[in-house]
Amino acid sequence: NKSLIGPDQKEYHRELERNYTKLREALFPLINRKIPQLYRPLPLPTTPTQR
């Protein structure tokens, strides 16, 4: 994408990259947080013959 950016758009693109980096850093703790409930084994689905 960088090759498609004209000289007048370079500063705008740099600002987008800076903002993306800030957003990624701000969301990092949420994205990488381990939620114990997500790591429990799932219960097996019951079928009508198991009742």
PDB file of C-alpha atoms in Angstrom:
ATOM      1  CA  ASN A   1       0.000   0.000   0.000  1.00  0.00           C
ATOM      2  CA  LYS A   2       2.866   2.382   0.693  1.00  0.00           C
ATOM      3  CA  SER A   3       3.777   2.525  -2.999  1.00  0.00           C
ATOM      4  CA  LEU A   4       0.287   3.845  -3.806  1.00  0.00           C
ATOM      5  CA  ILE A   5       0.542   6.814  -1.437  1.00  0.00           C
ATOM      6  CA  GLY A   6       1.293  10.162  -3.028  1.00  0.00           C
ATOM      7  CA  PRO A   7       3.569  12.774  -1.459  1.00  0.00           C
ATOM      8  CA  ASP A   8       0.576  14.744  -0.164  1.00  0.00           C
ATOM      9  CA  GLN A   9      -0.708  11.701   1.725  1.00  0.00           C
ATOM     10  CA  LYS A  10       2.516  10.643   3.461  1.00  0.00           C
ATOM     11  CA  GLU A  11       1.927  12.603   6.680  1.00  0.00           C
ATOM     12  CA  TYR A  12      -1.670  11.383   6.826  1.00  0.00           C
ATOM     13  CA  HIS A  13      -0.459   7.801   6.430  1.00  0.00           C
ATOM     14  CA  ARG A  14       2.173   8.270   9.155  1.00  0.00           C
ATOM     15  CA  GLU A  15      -0.525   9.568  11.496  1.00  0.00           C
ATOM     16  CA  LEU A  16      -2.696   6.534  10.731  1.00  0.00           C
ATOM     17  CA  GLU A  17       0.225   4.243  11.545  1.00  0.00           C
ATOM     18  CA  ARG A  18       0.899   6.090  14.821  1.00  0.00           C
ATOM     19  CA  ASN A  19      -2.756   5.893  15.832  1.00  0.00           C
ATOM     20  CA  TYR A  20      -2.897   2.197  14.936  1.00  0.00           C
ATOM     21  CA  THR A  21       0.157   1.543  17.107  1.00  0.00           C
ATOM     22  CA  LYS A  22      -1.382   3.456  20.029  1.00  0.00           C
ATOM     23  CA  LEU A  23      -4.653   1.555  19.680  1.00  0.00           C
ATOM     24  CA  ARG A  24      -2.873  -1.789  19.518  1.00  0.00           C
ATOM     25  CA  GLU A  25      -0.864  -0.948  22.638  1.00  0.00           C
ATOM     26  CA  ALA A  26      -4.016   0.146  24.474  1.00  0.00           C
ATOM     27  CA  LEU A  27      -5.891  -3.048  23.559  1.00  0.00           C
ATOM     28  CA  PHE A  28      -2.951  -5.386  24.214  1.00  0.00           C
ATOM     29  CA  PRO A  29      -3.946  -6.237  27.822  1.00  0.00           C
ATOM     30  CA  LEU A  30      -7.484  -7.105  26.740  1.00  0.00           C
ATOM     31  CA  ILE A  31      -6.480  -9.118  23.698  1.00  0.00           C
ATOM     32  CA  ASN A  32      -3.877 -11.190  25.535  1.00  0.00           C
ATOM     33  CA  ARG A  33      -5.852 -11.733  28.729  1.00  0.00           C
ATOM     34  CA  LYS A  34      -6.502 -15.380  29.471  1.00  0.00           C
ATOM     35  CA  ILE A  35     -10.115 -16.000  30.464  1.00  0.00           C
ATOM     36  CA  PRO A  36     -10.333 -19.270  32.451  1.00  0.00           C
ATOM     37  CA  GLN A  37     -13.901 -20.010  31.309  1.00  0.00           C
ATOM     38  CA  LEU A  38     -12.682 -20.240  27.725  1.00  0.00           C
ATOM     39  CA  TYR A  39     -10.275 -23.058  28.565  1.00  0.00           C
ATOM     40  CA  ARG A  40     -12.746 -25.433  30.239  1.00  0.00           C
ATOM     41  CA  PRO A  41     -13.695 -28.545  28.293  1.00  0.00           C
ATOM     42  CA  LEU A  42     -17.041 -28.234  26.584  1.00  0.00           C
ATOM     43  CA  PRO A  43     -19.817 -30.562  27.739  1.00  0.00           C
ATOM     44  CA  LEU A  44     -20.720 -33.225  25.213  1.00  0.00           C
ATOM     45  CA  PRO A  45     -24.017 -32.538  23.452  1.00  0.00           C
ATOM     46  CA  THR A  46     -26.784 -34.928  24.363  1.00  0.00           C
ATOM     47  CA  THR A  47     -28.586 -36.836  21.668  1.00  0.00           C
ATOM     48  CA  PRO A  48     -32.133 -38.213  21.949  1.00  0.00           C
ATOM     49  CA  THR A  49     -30.783 -41.778  22.368  1.00  0.00           C
ATOM     50  CA  GLN A  50     -28.757 -40.802  25.467  1.00  0.00           C
ATOM     51  CA  ARG A  51     -31.767 -39.705  27.544  1.00  0.00           C
TER      52      ARG A  51
END
